[in-house]
Coordinates of C-alpha atoms in Angstrom, one line a residue:
M1 CA 0.1 -0.1 0.1
K2 CA 1.3 3.4 -0.9
Y3 CA 0.8 6.6 1.2
A4 CA 0.8 9.9 -0.3
G5 CA -0.2 13.3 0.4
K6 CA 0.3 15.8 3.3
Y7 CA -0.6 13.7 6.4
R8 CA 0.7 10.5 5.1
E9 CA 3.0 9.3 8.2
L10 CA -0.2 10.2 10.7
R11 CA -2.5 8.0 8.2
W12 CA 0.0 5.1 7.9
L13 CA 0.4 5.1 11.9
I14 CA -3.9 4.9 12.3
V15 CA -3.6 2.0 9.6
L16 CA -1.0 0.4 11.1
S17 CA -2.4 0.7 14.7
R18 CA -5.9 -0.5 14.5
P19 CA -4.8 -4.4 15.0
Y20 CA -3.9 -3.2 18.4
L21 CA -6.4 -0.3 19.5
G22 CA -7.8 -2.4 22.1
W23 CA -4.6 -2.6 23.9
M24 CA -3.8 1.3 23.3
L25 CA -7.0 2.5 24.4
A26 CA -7.1 0.4 27.6
G27 CA -4.0 2.0 28.4
A28 CA -5.3 5.4 27.8
L29 CA -8.3 5.0 29.7
L30 CA -6.3 3.3 32.6
A31 CA -4.2 6.5 32.4
T32 CA -7.4 8.5 32.8
G33 CA -8.0 6.6 35.5
V34 CA -4.4 7.5 37.3
L35 CA -4.8 11.1 36.3
L36 CA -8.3 11.5 37.8
A37 CA -7.4 9.0 41.0
N38 CA -4.4 11.5 42.0
V39 CA -6.2 15.0 41.6
A40 CA -9.1 13.9 43.7
L41 CA -6.8 12.6 46.1
L42 CA -5.2 16.0 46.5
A43 CA -9.0 17.5 46.0
V44 CA -10.2 15.3 48.9
S45 CA -7.0 15.5 51.2
G46 CA -6.9 19.5 51.2
W47 CA -11.2 19.3 52.0
F48 CA -10.2 16.8 54.9
I49 CA -7.3 18.8 56.7
T50 CA -9.3 22.2 56.4
A51 CA -12.4 20.4 57.8
M52 CA -10.8 18.6 60.6
A53 CA -8.6 22.1 61.6
L54 CA -12.4 24.0 61.3
A55 CA -13.5 21.4 63.4
G56 CA -11.3 21.4 66.2
L57 CA -11.3 25.2 66.2
G58 CA -15.1 24.8 66.6
G59 CA -15.5 22.0 69.3
T60 CA -17.8 20.4 66.5
A61 CA -18.1 16.6 65.3
I62 CA -16.9 15.6 61.8
N63 CA -17.5 12.0 60.0
Y64 CA -13.8 11.2 60.1
F65 CA -13.7 7.7 58.5
T66 CA -15.5 8.1 55.1
P67 CA -12.9 10.6 53.8
A68 CA -10.1 9.1 55.8
A69 CA -11.4 5.7 53.8
A70 CA -11.5 7.6 50.5
I71 CA -8.0 8.8 50.6
R72 CA -6.8 5.6 51.3
G73 CA -8.9 4.0 48.4
L74 CA -7.8 6.6 46.1
A75 CA -3.9 5.9 47.0
I76 CA -4.4 2.2 46.6
L77 CA -6.2 3.0 43.1
R78 CA -3.2 5.6 42.4
T79 CA -1.0 3.4 42.6
A80 CA -2.5 0.2 41.2
G81 CA -3.7 2.1 38.5
R82 CA -0.4 3.5 37.8
Y83 CA 1.3 -0.2 37.8
L84 CA -1.4 -1.6 35.4
E85 CA -1.3 1.5 33.2
R86 CA 2.5 0.9 32.5
L87 CA 1.7 -2.5 32.3
I88 CA -0.9 -2.2 29.7
T89 CA 0.8 0.8 27.8
H90 CA 4.1 -1.1 27.4
E91 CA 2.5 -4.4 25.9
A92 CA 0.8 -2.1 23.6
T93 CA 3.9 -0.3 22.5
F94 CA 6.0 -3.7 22.4
K95 CA 2.9 -5.4 20.5
L96 CA 3.0 -2.6 18.1
L97 CA 6.3 -2.3 17.5
A98 CA 6.5 -6.2 16.7
G99 CA 4.0 -5.3 14.1
L100 CA 5.7 -2.7 12.4
R101 CA 9.0 -4.5 12.2
Q102 CA 6.9 -7.4 10.7
W103 CA 5.2 -5.1 8.5
F104 CA 8.5 -3.8 7.2
F105 CA 9.9 -6.6 6.2
E106 CA 7.4 -7.9 4.7
H107 CA 7.6 -4.7 2.6
L108 CA 11.1 -4.7 2.4
E109 CA 11.6 -8.1 1.0
P110 CA 10.6 -7.8 -2.5
L111 CA 12.7 -4.8 -2.9
A112 CA 16.3 -6.9 -2.0
P113 CA 18.6 -7.0 -3.2
A114 CA 17.8 -4.2 -5.8
R115 CA 16.7 -1.4 -4.6
L116 CA 18.8 -2.0 -1.2
Q117 CA 22.1 -2.5 -2.6
Y118 CA 23.5 1.0 -3.0
L119 CA 21.9 1.8 0.5
P120 CA 24.5 2.0 2.8
G121 CA 24.1 -1.0 5.8
G122 CA 24.7 1.4 8.6
D123 CA 21.6 3.5 7.3
L124 CA 19.7 0.7 6.5
L125 CA 20.0 -0.8 10.2
S126 CA 19.0 2.7 11.6
R127 CA 15.5 2.4 9.5
I128 CA 14.9 -1.0 11.1
R129 CA 16.2 -0.5 14.3
A130 CA 16.0 3.1 15.2
D131 CA 13.6 4.9 13.3
I132 CA 10.8 2.3 14.2
D133 CA 11.7 2.5 17.7
S134 CA 11.2 6.2 17.6
L135 CA 7.9 5.5 16.7
E136 CA 6.7 4.4 20.3
N137 CA 6.7 8.5 20.8
A138 CA 3.1 8.0 18.6
Y139 CA 1.4 6.0 21.2
L140 CA 3.4 6.5 24.8
R141 CA 3.6 10.2 24.1
I142 CA 1.3 11.6 21.8
F143 CA -2.2 9.3 22.0
T144 CA -2.0 8.1 25.0
P145 CA -1.4 11.4 27.1
A146 CA -3.8 13.9 24.6
L147 CA -6.6 11.1 25.1
A148 CA -6.3 10.9 28.6
A149 CA -6.1 14.4 28.9
L150 CA -8.9 15.0 26.8
L151 CA -11.3 12.6 28.7
S152 CA -9.7 13.7 32.1
T153 CA -10.7 17.3 31.2
I154 CA -14.4 16.6 29.9
L155 CA -14.8 14.9 33.3
M156 CA -13.1 17.2 35.6
G157 CA -15.1 20.6 33.7
G158 CA -18.5 18.8 34.8
F159 CA -17.3 18.3 38.6
L160 CA -16.3 21.9 38.7
L161 CA -19.4 23.1 36.9
F162 CA -21.2 21.3 39.4
W163 CA -19.5 23.6 42.2
S164 CA -19.3 27.0 40.0
P165 CA -19.7 27.7 36.6
G166 CA -17.2 30.5 37.3
M167 CA -14.4 28.4 38.3
A168 CA -15.3 26.0 35.8
V169 CA -14.7 28.3 32.7
I170 CA -11.5 29.7 34.8
N171 CA -10.0 26.2 34.9
L172 CA -11.2 25.1 31.3
A173 CA -9.8 28.6 30.1
G174 CA -6.1 27.4 31.4
L175 CA -6.3 24.0 30.6
L176 CA -7.0 24.9 27.1
L177 CA -3.7 27.4 26.9
A178 CA -1.8 25.0 28.6
G179 CA -2.8 21.8 27.1
V180 CA -3.8 22.7 23.2
F181 CA -2.1 26.5 22.4
I182 CA 1.3 25.6 23.6
P183 CA 1.5 22.3 22.5
L184 CA 0.5 23.6 18.9
I185 CA 3.1 26.4 19.4
V186 CA 6.0 23.8 20.5
L187 CA 4.9 21.4 17.7
R188 CA 5.3 23.9 14.9
A189 CA 8.8 25.3 16.6
G190 CA 9.9 21.4 16.8
L191 CA 9.4 20.2 13.4
N192 CA 12.5 21.0 11.7
S193 CA 14.9 20.6 14.7
G194 CA 12.9 17.0 15.3
Q195 CA 13.6 16.1 11.6
V196 CA 17.4 17.7 11.5
L197 CA 17.7 15.4 14.7
V198 CA 16.5 12.0 13.5
Q199 CA 19.1 12.8 9.9
A200 CA 21.8 13.5 11.9
R201 CA 21.5 10.3 14.2
A202 CA 21.0 8.5 11.5
A203 CA 24.1 9.9 9.8
L204 CA 26.3 8.9 12.9
R205 CA 25.0 5.5 13.6
Q206 CA 25.9 4.8 9.5
R207 CA 29.2 6.5 10.1
T208 CA 29.6 4.5 13.2
A209 CA 28.5 1.0 11.8
E210 CA 30.7 1.8 8.7
T211 CA 33.8 2.4 11.4
V212 CA 33.5 -0.4 13.3
R213 CA 33.1 -2.5 10.4
G214 CA 36.1 -1.7 8.7
L215 CA 38.1 -0.9 11.9
A216 CA 41.2 -3.2 10.8
E217 CA 41.3 -1.9 7.4
L218 CA 41.3 1.5 8.7
T219 CA 44.0 0.8 11.0
L220 CA 46.2 -0.9 8.6
F221 CA 45.6 1.3 5.6
G222 CA 43.6 4.4 6.5
N223 CA 43.6 7.2 8.8
P224 CA 41.7 6.3 12.1
Q225 CA 42.3 10.0 13.2
Q226 CA 40.7 11.7 10.2
R227 CA 37.7 9.2 11.1
L228 CA 37.7 10.0 14.7
D229 CA 37.2 13.4 13.5
T230 CA 34.6 12.9 11.0
L231 CA 32.6 11.3 13.9
R232 CA 33.0 14.2 16.5
R233 CA 32.1 16.5 13.8
E234 CA 29.0 14.4 13.1
N235 CA 28.3 14.2 16.8
N236 CA 28.6 17.7 17.0
D237 CA 26.0 18.2 14.1
L238 CA 23.8 16.0 16.6
I239 CA 23.8 17.8 19.7
G240 CA 22.7 21.5 18.0
P241 CA 18.9 20.1 17.4
Q242 CA 18.9 18.1 20.7
R243 CA 19.9 21.3 22.8
Q244 CA 16.7 23.2 20.6
Q245 CA 14.5 20.0 21.8
N246 CA 15.4 20.5 25.3
R247 CA 14.7 24.4 24.9
L248 CA 11.2 23.8 23.6
D249 CA 10.8 21.0 26.6
A250 CA 12.2 23.8 29.1
G251 CA 10.2 26.4 27.4
G252 CA 6.7 24.6 27.6
S253 CA 7.3 23.5 31.2
V254 CA 7.9 27.2 32.3
I255 CA 4.9 28.5 30.6
N256 CA 2.3 25.7 31.4
T257 CA 3.7 26.3 35.2
L258 CA 2.6 29.9 35.0
I259 CA -0.5 29.5 33.3
S260 CA -1.5 26.8 35.9
Q261 CA -0.3 29.4 39.0
F262 CA -2.4 32.3 37.6
T263 CA -5.2 29.9 36.6
W264 CA -5.1 28.6 40.3
L265 CA -5.0 32.2 42.0
G266 CA -8.2 32.9 39.7
M267 CA -10.2 30.0 40.9
I268 CA -9.1 31.2 44.7
V269 CA -10.4 34.9 44.5
L270 CA -13.4 33.5 42.4
G271 CA -14.0 30.9 45.2
I272 CA -13.2 33.5 48.6
G273 CA -16.1 36.0 46.9
L274 CA -18.6 32.6 46.8
V275 CA -17.7 31.8 50.5
Q276 CA -18.3 35.3 51.4
A277 CA -21.8 34.9 49.7
Q278 CA -22.4 31.5 51.4
R279 CA -22.5 29.6 48.3
I280 CA -19.7 27.1 49.5
T281 CA -17.8 26.2 52.8
G282 CA -14.1 26.8 53.5
P283 CA -13.0 23.1 53.0
E284 CA -14.9 23.3 49.5
L285 CA -12.5 26.1 48.6
V286 CA -9.7 24.3 49.7
M287 CA -10.7 21.5 47.9
L288 CA -11.7 23.5 44.4
A289 CA -8.4 25.0 44.5
L290 CA -6.2 21.8 45.0
F291 CA -8.3 20.6 42.2
G292 CA -7.8 23.4 40.1
M293 CA -4.2 23.2 40.8
A294 CA -3.5 19.2 40.3
S295 CA -5.9 19.3 37.1
F296 CA -3.1 20.7 35.3
E297 CA -1.0 17.3 35.9
A298 CA -3.4 16.2 32.9
V299 CA -1.9 18.7 30.2
A300 CA 1.8 19.2 31.7
I301 CA 3.1 16.4 29.6
L302 CA 1.6 17.6 26.3
P303 CA 4.1 20.0 25.5
P304 CA 7.3 17.7 25.3
A305 CA 4.9 15.1 23.6
F306 CA 3.5 16.9 20.7
R307 CA 7.4 18.7 20.2
A308 CA 8.6 14.5 19.5
W309 CA 6.0 14.5 16.6
G310 CA 8.5 16.1 14.3
E311 CA 11.3 13.6 15.4
T312 CA 8.5 10.7 15.2
R313 CA 7.0 12.1 11.7
Q314 CA 10.4 12.4 10.5
S315 CA 11.2 8.6 11.3
A316 CA 8.1 7.4 9.5
R317 CA 9.1 9.5 6.6
R318 CA 12.4 7.4 6.4
I319 CA 10.4 4.1 6.5
L320 CA 7.7 5.1 3.9
D321 CA 10.2 6.6 1.9
L322 CA 12.0 3.0 1.5
V323 CA 9.4 0.8 1.6
D324 CA 7.0 2.8 -1.0
A325 CA 9.8 2.2 -3.6
E326 CA 8.7 -0.1 -6.7
P327 CA 10.7 -2.9 -7.0
I328 CA 13.0 -2.9 -9.9
V329 CA 11.9 -6.8 -10.8
I330 CA 8.1 -7.1 -11.2
E331 CA 6.1 -9.8 -9.9
P332 CA 3.6 -11.6 -12.3
I333 CA -0.4 -10.7 -11.9
A334 CA -1.3 -14.4 -12.0
P335 CA 1.7 -16.5 -11.0
Q336 CA 2.2 -20.1 -13.0
P337 CA 2.7 -23.0 -10.0
A338 CA 6.4 -24.2 -10.0
P339 CA 7.4 -26.7 -12.4
T340 CA 7.6 -30.5 -12.3
R341 CA 11.0 -30.5 -14.4
F342 CA 14.7 -28.3 -13.4
D343 CA 16.5 -28.3 -16.4
L344 CA 17.4 -24.6 -16.7
C345 CA 18.0 -22.7 -20.0
F346 CA 19.1 -19.2 -20.5
D347 CA 18.0 -17.6 -23.7
A348 CA 20.1 -14.9 -25.5
V349 CA 19.9 -13.4 -21.6
T350 CA 21.1 -10.0 -21.5
L351 CA 21.5 -7.9 -17.8
R352 CA 22.6 -4.4 -17.4
Y353 CA 23.2 -2.7 -14.0
P354 CA 21.9 1.2 -13.2
S355 CA 25.1 1.8 -12.4
S356 CA 27.1 0.5 -15.7
A357 CA 26.9 1.3 -19.3
K358 CA 28.0 -2.2 -20.6
P359 CA 26.0 -4.9 -19.7
A360 CA 27.1 -7.6 -17.5
L361 CA 25.7 -10.5 -19.2
D362 CA 25.2 -10.2 -22.7
A363 CA 22.9 -12.2 -24.8
I364 CA 24.1 -15.3 -22.7
S365 CA 22.8 -18.7 -23.8
L366 CA 23.2 -21.8 -21.5
V367 CA 21.5 -25.1 -21.2
V368 CA 21.8 -26.7 -18.1
P369 CA 20.1 -30.5 -18.3
Q370 CA 18.3 -31.9 -15.1
G371 CA 20.4 -33.6 -12.6
Q372 CA 23.6 -31.9 -14.5
I373 CA 26.3 -30.0 -13.0
V374 CA 27.9 -26.9 -15.0
A375 CA 30.9 -24.9 -13.7
I376 CA 31.5 -21.7 -14.6
R377 CA 35.0 -19.9 -14.8
G378 CA 36.1 -16.5 -15.3
A379 CA 37.8 -13.6 -13.7
S380 CA 36.2 -11.0 -11.4
G381 CA 33.2 -9.0 -13.1
S382 CA 33.1 -11.2 -16.0
G383 CA 29.6 -11.8 -15.4
K384 CA 29.4 -15.2 -12.8
T385 CA 27.4 -13.9 -10.7
S386 CA 25.3 -12.0 -12.5
L387 CA 23.9 -15.3 -14.1
T388 CA 22.9 -16.3 -10.7
N389 CA 21.2 -12.8 -10.1
A390 CA 19.0 -13.5 -13.3
L391 CA 18.4 -16.9 -12.3
L392 CA 17.0 -15.6 -8.4
K393 CA 15.3 -12.9 -10.0
F394 CA 17.6 -10.5 -8.4
W395 CA 17.8 -8.2 -11.0
P396 CA 15.3 -8.0 -13.8
L397 CA 16.4 -8.9 -17.6
V398 CA 16.9 -6.3 -20.5
S399 CA 16.1 -9.2 -23.0
G400 CA 16.2 -12.7 -23.6
D401 CA 14.2 -15.6 -21.4
I402 CA 15.1 -17.8 -18.6
R403 CA 13.0 -21.1 -18.3
I404 CA 13.3 -23.8 -16.1
G405 CA 11.6 -26.8 -16.7
G406 CA 10.2 -25.1 -19.8
Q407 CA 8.5 -22.6 -17.9
S408 CA 9.7 -19.0 -18.2
I409 CA 10.6 -17.2 -14.9
H410 CA 8.5 -14.3 -15.8
D411 CA 5.7 -16.4 -15.3
L412 CA 6.9 -17.6 -11.5
S413 CA 6.7 -15.5 -8.7
G414 CA 10.1 -14.8 -7.1
N415 CA 9.8 -16.5 -4.1
T416 CA 8.7 -19.6 -6.2
V417 CA 11.9 -19.6 -8.1
R418 CA 14.0 -19.0 -4.6
G419 CA 12.2 -21.7 -3.3
L420 CA 13.3 -24.2 -6.0
C421 CA 16.9 -23.1 -5.5
A422 CA 19.3 -23.3 -2.8
V423 CA 22.7 -21.4 -2.7
V424 CA 25.8 -21.9 -0.6
S425 CA 28.1 -18.6 -1.2
Q426 CA 31.5 -17.6 0.0
H427 CA 29.7 -15.0 2.3
T428 CA 28.0 -17.4 4.1
H429 CA 25.5 -15.5 6.6
L430 CA 24.6 -17.4 9.7
F431 CA 22.2 -14.9 12.5
N432 CA 23.7 -14.7 15.7
T433 CA 21.6 -17.3 17.6
S434 CA 21.8 -21.2 17.6
I435 CA 23.3 -23.7 15.2
A436 CA 19.5 -25.1 15.1
A437 CA 17.6 -22.3 14.9
N438 CA 20.1 -21.5 11.6
L439 CA 19.3 -24.6 10.0
R440 CA 15.2 -24.2 10.9
L441 CA 15.6 -21.4 8.6
A442 CA 15.4 -23.7 5.7
R443 CA 12.4 -25.9 7.0
P444 CA 11.2 -24.7 10.2
D445 CA 9.2 -28.1 11.3
A446 CA 12.7 -29.7 11.2
T447 CA 13.0 -32.5 14.0
D448 CA 16.7 -32.5 16.1
D449 CA 16.9 -35.8 14.2
E450 CA 16.7 -34.4 10.4
L451 CA 19.1 -31.6 11.7
V452 CA 21.9 -34.0 13.0
A453 CA 21.1 -36.0 9.7
A454 CA 21.9 -32.9 8.0
L455 CA 25.3 -32.0 9.9
K456 CA 26.1 -35.8 9.0
A457 CA 25.8 -35.0 5.7
A458 CA 27.8 -32.0 5.6
A459 CA 30.5 -33.3 7.6
V460 CA 30.3 -31.0 10.2
Y461 CA 28.3 -32.8 12.9
A462 CA 31.1 -34.0 15.0
E463 CA 32.8 -30.7 15.3
V464 CA 28.9 -29.3 16.4
A465 CA 29.0 -32.3 18.9
A466 CA 31.9 -31.6 20.5
F467 CA 30.5 -27.8 21.5
P468 CA 29.2 -28.1 25.4
R469 CA 25.8 -26.9 24.0
G470 CA 25.6 -29.2 21.2
L471 CA 22.9 -27.7 18.4
E472 CA 22.0 -24.9 21.3
T473 CA 25.3 -23.1 20.4
E474 CA 25.2 -19.9 19.8
V475 CA 27.4 -19.0 16.6
G476 CA 27.7 -15.4 17.6
E477 CA 27.9 -12.1 15.7
A478 CA 29.0 -12.9 12.0
A479 CA 29.8 -16.3 13.4
T480 CA 32.6 -15.5 15.6
R481 CA 32.5 -18.4 17.2
L482 CA 33.0 -21.3 14.1
S483 CA 36.0 -21.1 11.8
G484 CA 34.9 -20.6 8.3
G485 CA 35.3 -24.3 7.7
Q486 CA 32.4 -24.8 9.8
S487 CA 30.6 -22.2 9.0
R488 CA 30.2 -23.2 4.9
R489 CA 29.7 -26.6 6.1
I490 CA 26.6 -25.6 8.4
A491 CA 25.3 -23.8 5.3
I492 CA 25.6 -26.9 3.2
A493 CA 23.6 -28.8 6.1
R494 CA 21.0 -25.7 5.7
A495 CA 20.8 -26.5 1.9
L496 CA 20.5 -30.2 2.4
L497 CA 17.2 -29.6 4.6
K498 CA 15.9 -27.3 2.0
D499 CA 16.0 -30.2 -0.7
A500 CA 15.5 -28.0 -3.2
P501 CA 15.9 -29.2 -6.8
I502 CA 18.7 -27.0 -8.2
V503 CA 22.0 -25.6 -6.3
I504 CA 24.1 -23.0 -6.8
L505 CA 27.6 -23.0 -5.5
D506 CA 29.1 -19.1 -5.6
E507 CA 32.8 -19.8 -4.6
P508 CA 32.0 -21.6 -1.6
T509 CA 35.5 -22.6 -1.0
E510 CA 36.9 -19.5 -1.8
G511 CA 39.3 -18.1 1.7
L512 CA 39.6 -21.6 2.9
D513 CA 42.6 -23.6 3.9
A514 CA 43.4 -27.2 2.1
A515 CA 41.8 -29.4 4.9
S516 CA 38.7 -27.2 5.2
E517 CA 38.6 -26.8 1.6
Q518 CA 38.8 -30.6 1.1
A519 CA 35.8 -30.9 4.0
V520 CA 33.7 -28.6 1.9
T521 CA 34.0 -30.3 -1.3
D522 CA 32.9 -33.4 0.2
A523 CA 30.1 -32.0 1.6
L524 CA 29.4 -30.1 -1.6
R525 CA 29.6 -33.5 -3.6
R526 CA 26.5 -35.1 -1.4
L527 CA 24.6 -31.7 -1.5
I528 CA 24.3 -31.8 -5.6
A529 CA 24.6 -35.1 -6.4
G530 CA 21.4 -35.8 -8.7
R531 CA 20.5 -32.1 -8.6
T532 CA 20.8 -29.6 -11.2
A533 CA 23.7 -27.3 -10.1
L534 CA 25.8 -24.4 -11.2
I535 CA 29.4 -24.0 -9.5
I536 CA 31.1 -20.8 -9.8
S537 CA 34.6 -20.8 -9.1
H538 CA 38.1 -21.4 -10.0
R539 CA 39.1 -23.5 -7.7
P540 CA 40.3 -27.0 -9.5
K541 CA 39.1 -29.2 -6.9
L542 CA 35.6 -27.9 -6.9
L543 CA 36.0 -28.0 -10.5
T544 CA 35.9 -31.8 -10.4
L545 CA 32.6 -32.2 -9.5
A546 CA 31.2 -30.7 -12.6
N547 CA 30.0 -32.4 -15.6
Q548 CA 30.9 -29.9 -18.1
I549 CA 32.8 -26.4 -17.6
I550 CA 32.4 -23.1 -19.6
R551 CA 34.2 -19.8 -19.4
M552 CA 32.6 -16.7 -19.0
D553 CA 34.5 -12.9 -20.4
Q554 CA 32.8 -9.7 -20.4
G555 CA 29.5 -11.0 -19.7
R556 CA 29.6 -13.5 -22.6
I557 CA 30.4 -17.5 -23.0
T558 CA 33.7 -18.0 -24.2
L559 CA 35.9 -21.5 -24.5
P560 CA 36.1 -23.3 -21.7

């Protein structure tokens, strides 16, 4: 779904929040209850203390138990309500953020890798984590306080109206100033600094991620001090908008405090006249004055809440700008079912990347019979990986066609095509979780026995079993707890679990020592047995697995 128009970020948030509306409303109602309990507690306490003092001076009797019980009840209600309000609002927030992340990944997947290839990894990570996390402001800091303020203002106004219309008008005027006009002023003043803050924060995160990832290369070949100076400069760019946001918060708080004090003073002046006219008693005057003072708790949080809208809006805009992009590879309107044969036919395939004037594949024609293994050699940049990018529907073809079992990939969905293929590459990615969880990415319902069988077939089970936690061993960030050979063989086990009829091996033994290369090659031999396979490699040992070897140069097939 594409969102356009002036308020697209707000409309998007409303649509995505609908499944969690019950939790969100429950949190707002509890927040309203807590606000009212706080106001009532202060007002009843003021009336009780004043009434007790006057009773002591006049020697009259007073019902002690009812107001004392009310004070205790309100105190308990406030404490329990605050706990439940925190529990419900945070549960609603976590559900909302989880739903947002799922939605984001679902819309991000069709864009990969073509649309995302030129987006820096640090910036993409910032959108996935920081920008989505900042959207919690929309509920916790804007929706809940605003709805609670609205409901409590209506109820408190009705209470004051019963005692004194004049006091109700004064209190309402103060609440409107502090809860509507000041937040709107802060909102407009904070839009620009909030947007700048998000952009500066994203730039700093991106630069920091790049620095950490390339720290070894920077130390060896670069200038670490120059990079540190850049980080300091970008950090200073972040401090400016942060200060502006803090000034707005402080200014809004000061103005709201002044408004509340003048409102309270006006209510007291009017109340004194009501006491003199014997329309209310002294204890009731104290109750109403404290009630008016406490009522401003409902709107005190609104200026910083509305100030945060600029930051929230920019975060939402960064997410929408990404997911609203059109995928480069267009899916068929009526995708055909998966083929039953798995021979491959590349028919005059031409592919060109946007950043290159020359085609990466130039009228390539190649046939791979079902069950046959074709190895592709060639220098870096000759088009070997582009051949797999075209087959997997990662990039659109300029011309030509690719057929699997006689069916054009143009008539198959990307998920169908990629579901038929298992890929083992040089850059194997294992997530920072257990070995078992990484394996089950290929088949979530796989049993432990099936995982063990796949690891044995990949010749890595003995090493996994030697780990203290076995299959539950955490592989670490970027699989740092495993060797390169172990990572590749676990990836092969994952491919075995997938049991795909087509296998693509993209430099799977590159960078391994002789012993690891032999172990991985043996595992790959078992993986591709009986399957249609493409091997991209220049390693002689891996090429021995092929039935046919071809050579590519500058996007064309040349002699072997």
